[in-house]
């Protein structure tokens, strides 16, 4: 309305999740149509021209992560963001309670950066912070704000707590029975919420009954049918043979397919530009390992690089050989010289390949693809490296529709392939409009008469009740999720229904239920789920909670009331003064890190990259000299720094699904089904669909390989004499641990004797000697803390027996590592360390990945950049006391 009246010129609406943004985008598009506005959409990976176009629109929707991504990318993109964001008049941050701890601190700095940019051009930026569950931490973000309180749509709700069953495997039975009883008591809309997608999908499959009797419109929208059944029906209905062939070709092409899927002897046309770009990405990925090794090396540059690259696959080592021959023998060799030599070499390779693949498209032949390998060898790449790149291209280059026709698939496999009915109405599938209309009419009639065996995979019946049940989880692909909530909420289409879901329904999804059955969760999650019940003011309004602990059930019997409002429920389960205190809150919220000097330094670095404007931002925002001091050391050492507003650990993507935690995915997916990813946000792509993945049991336990990780450590951060220091060099963290063990066990904590012995020619002694002033850290109370940075190597262990199976690798035996991660290794007895962390309230931070209890060596990893720094700072302070 303000835009329509001309009061403001530009507004940015930020949503914490892509799913919520997409849901709200439909609302924005309708408002834009009514008011004559244009809506822009910012997402990571956009080209400059597309970004400019979106920034110029009066309404912009985005996630905060996407905005931050462009600040970090490079000067050209950050310059665009500086200009575009300085013109924003109003900013809306929706569901702000989802940002906690360090993630909230990231938002705080993003807000500071944006408001200061606006001030630099004489503008005042107004922020609207929206949440149904305000937290104490949000007050810092909205300091001095005008608080506008509304009333919940939820009326009084009857709350029932169920005691936990004796056996954990009986929980699903208890939840199922609670839903069935609610339906028997007349509830029309029932919501069942699990804490995990695997549990939700598992129960949905277990209770699903026959195909529900759904309106034709829903069957057309969500229905799936096997190609065999559809093909037979098309033939029986005398559908034009040309139309059947078009559909058959589409079914056969549906992939995606890659070069590796081509049958022997067939050819495919690959755009030369795409081929050169993809090859460049692979070479850049390999070259990055060499560059990192150079900047992490000690005084013996070449020797240290060699030692590091032995941890890498043979392709990296093959790329290193020509670089080594060019730099060997040069006096005063520096990492910059290695980097420049590497860049020149890769540039020459790219130019040669552009000449070799000069035509608009390159014709390649399966199964050996000599048209890929030969030009790579002719460009000067070693045979092993050329073969490696060729194989990567074969697995990652997607075929277009024409080339996909050459993929050989048996009729038996094709007949089982499910076909989505909604795709039959696609104009691009059947170009003849008259034929398309005939087909659509026949499909609709056949559905009305139950002559098509259609299955709605995500809509079934709740057991034998005949009442439709819908599954909706965050692990489902966007395409599969789309429209399911609206169908559940539509009283005319589905007067009665059950929705089986996960925390995906907690945020922003607008629907109502009469009864909710849920697993116990944290307090904030409870309040969000509570808000889905009792919104109509009519019919039943019940919340049924299955507890985890019998003791909690006893306490609740003393506190609970038959009817309570959302506010009453909040007061009962959460102590506002101590929301994370288990002693004062029945369902305490998760614990978060409060502050990290490393996180502050990364924001200082992001600003610093913006040149003069960035320096002004830093002057306004950061007053603590320790922040700038650490930031300047990081620039001088040329270390990569982690970024990401809500997470910094790279994920693993699933076919047709979302990205997930690597420790979780790798425990279920074997090495042969993994492909290394070139994305900065992913380390691999799993060639497994999300549905199959959810139903797969973990066959191994994934842990960090401490020995390799320490040997690959490039940086060690440490606190000494009242300031932050950095020790750099490949294997610097391994050297420090050796020094720690020498100091304690060999030299009995006598530093003078130790320094004398370090002058010996022994390689391990020399490695420890390079620590320099960091040796003084050995005499501090916190000497057993190693705060490092570098690639984290992963290994598989048998889930039951615990023995090591081997490293986590992709299908080409390339080690899959978490690149440039921050981690904290605590030397000592694992049980004592866990007890120490627990006593300090540091044993379950949301920003940190903790090793399993069976792990002997404690190595903590950042989930959000700065989490390990926070623990280090707290432990240092405790040790000093």
Coordinates of N, CA and C in Angstrom, one line a residue, residues 300 303-304 307 707 710-711 730-747 754-772 775 778 786 827:
X300 N 59.9 -25.1 4.1 CA 60.2 -26.0 3.0 C 59.0 -26.1 2.1
X303 N 58.5 -29.2 -0.4 CA 58.4 -30.5 0.4 C 57.1 -30.5 1.1
X304 N 56.7 -29.4 1.7 CA 55.4 -29.4 2.4 C 54.2 -29.6 1.5
X307 N 54.0 -33.2 0.6 CA 53.4 -33.9 1.8 C 51.9 -33.8 1.9
X707 N 43.7 -38.2 12.7 CA 45.1 -38.2 12.3 C 45.3 -37.5 11.0
X710 N 44.4 -33.6 11.5 CA 45.5 -32.9 12.1 C 46.7 -32.7 11.2
X711 N 47.0 -33.7 10.4 CA 48.1 -33.6 9.4 C 47.8 -32.6 8.3
X730 N 51.4 -26.1 6.6 CA 50.7 -27.4 6.5 C 51.1 -28.3 7.7
X731 N 50.1 -29.0 8.3 CA 50.4 -29.9 9.4 C 50.7 -29.2 10.7
X732 N 50.4 -27.8 10.8 CA 50.8 -27.1 11.9 C 50.1 -27.6 13.2
X733 N 48.9 -28.1 13.0 CA 48.1 -28.6 14.2 C 48.7 -30.0 14.6
X734 N 49.2 -30.8 13.7 CA 49.9 -32.0 14.0 C 51.1 -31.7 14.8
X735 N 51.9 -30.7 14.3 CA 53.1 -30.3 15.0 C 52.8 -29.9 16.4
X736 N 51.7 -29.1 16.6 CA 51.4 -28.7 18.0 C 51.1 -29.8 18.9
X737 N 50.3 -30.8 18.4 CA 50.0 -31.9 19.3 C 51.2 -32.7 19.6
X738 N 52.1 -32.9 18.6 CA 53.4 -33.6 19.0 C 54.1 -32.8 20.0
X739 N 54.1 -31.5 19.9 CA 54.8 -30.7 20.9 C 54.2 -30.8 22.3
X740 N 52.9 -30.9 22.3 CA 52.2 -31.0 23.6 C 52.5 -32.3 24.3
X741 N 52.6 -33.4 23.5 CA 52.9 -34.7 24.0 C 54.4 -34.7 24.5
X742 N 55.3 -34.1 23.7 CA 56.7 -34.1 24.0 C 56.8 -33.3 25.4
X743 N 56.2 -32.2 25.4 CA 56.3 -31.3 26.6 C 55.8 -32.0 27.9
X744 N 54.7 -32.7 27.8 CA 54.1 -33.3 29.0 C 54.8 -34.6 29.3
X745 N 55.0 -35.5 28.3 CA 55.5 -36.8 28.6 C 57.0 -37.1 28.5
X746 N 57.6 -36.3 27.6 CA 59.1 -36.6 27.4 C 59.9 -35.6 28.2
X747 N 59.5 -34.3 28.2 CA 60.3 -33.3 28.9 C 59.7 -32.8 30.2
X754 N 63.2 -28.6 26.6 CA 62.6 -28.9 25.3 C 63.1 -28.1 24.2
X755 N 63.3 -26.8 24.5 CA 63.8 -25.9 23.4 C 65.2 -26.4 23.0
X756 N 66.0 -26.8 23.9 CA 67.4 -27.3 23.5 C 67.3 -28.5 22.7
X757 N 66.4 -29.4 23.0 CA 66.3 -30.7 22.2 C 65.7 -30.5 20.8
X758 N 65.0 -29.4 20.7 CA 64.3 -29.2 19.4 C 65.3 -28.7 18.3
X759 N 66.6 -28.5 18.7 CA 67.6 -28.1 17.7 C 68.2 -29.3 17.0
X760 N 67.7 -30.5 17.4 CA 68.3 -31.7 16.8 C 67.8 -31.8 15.3
X761 N 68.4 -32.6 14.5 CA 68.0 -32.8 13.1 C 66.8 -33.7 12.9
X762 N 66.3 -34.3 14.0 CA 65.1 -35.1 14.0 C 63.9 -34.4 13.3
X763 N 63.3 -35.0 12.2 CA 62.2 -34.3 11.5 C 61.0 -33.9 12.4
X764 N 60.7 -34.8 13.3 CA 59.5 -34.4 14.2 C 59.9 -33.2 15.1
X765 N 61.1 -33.2 15.6 CA 61.6 -32.1 16.4 C 61.6 -30.8 15.6
X766 N 62.1 -30.9 14.4 CA 62.1 -29.7 13.6 C 60.7 -29.2 13.3
X767 N 59.7 -30.1 13.1 CA 58.3 -29.8 12.8 C 57.8 -29.0 14.0
X768 N 58.1 -29.5 15.2 CA 57.6 -28.8 16.4 C 58.3 -27.5 16.6
X769 N 59.6 -27.4 16.3 CA 60.3 -26.2 16.4 C 59.7 -25.0 15.6
X770 N 59.1 -25.3 14.5 CA 58.5 -24.3 13.6 C 57.3 -23.6 14.3
X771 N 56.9 -24.1 15.4 CA 55.8 -23.4 16.1 C 56.2 -22.1 16.6
X772 N 57.5 -21.8 16.8 CA 57.9 -20.5 17.2 C 57.3 -20.1 18.5
X775 N 55.0 -22.1 20.9 CA 55.4 -23.0 21.9 C 55.1 -22.6 23.3
X778 N 52.2 -24.0 25.3 CA 52.3 -25.2 26.1 C 52.3 -25.0 27.6
X786 N 43.2 -27.3 20.8 CA 43.8 -27.0 19.5 C 42.6 -26.5 18.6
X827 N 42.6 -32.4 23.7 CA 43.4 -33.5 24.1 C 43.0 -34.0 25.5

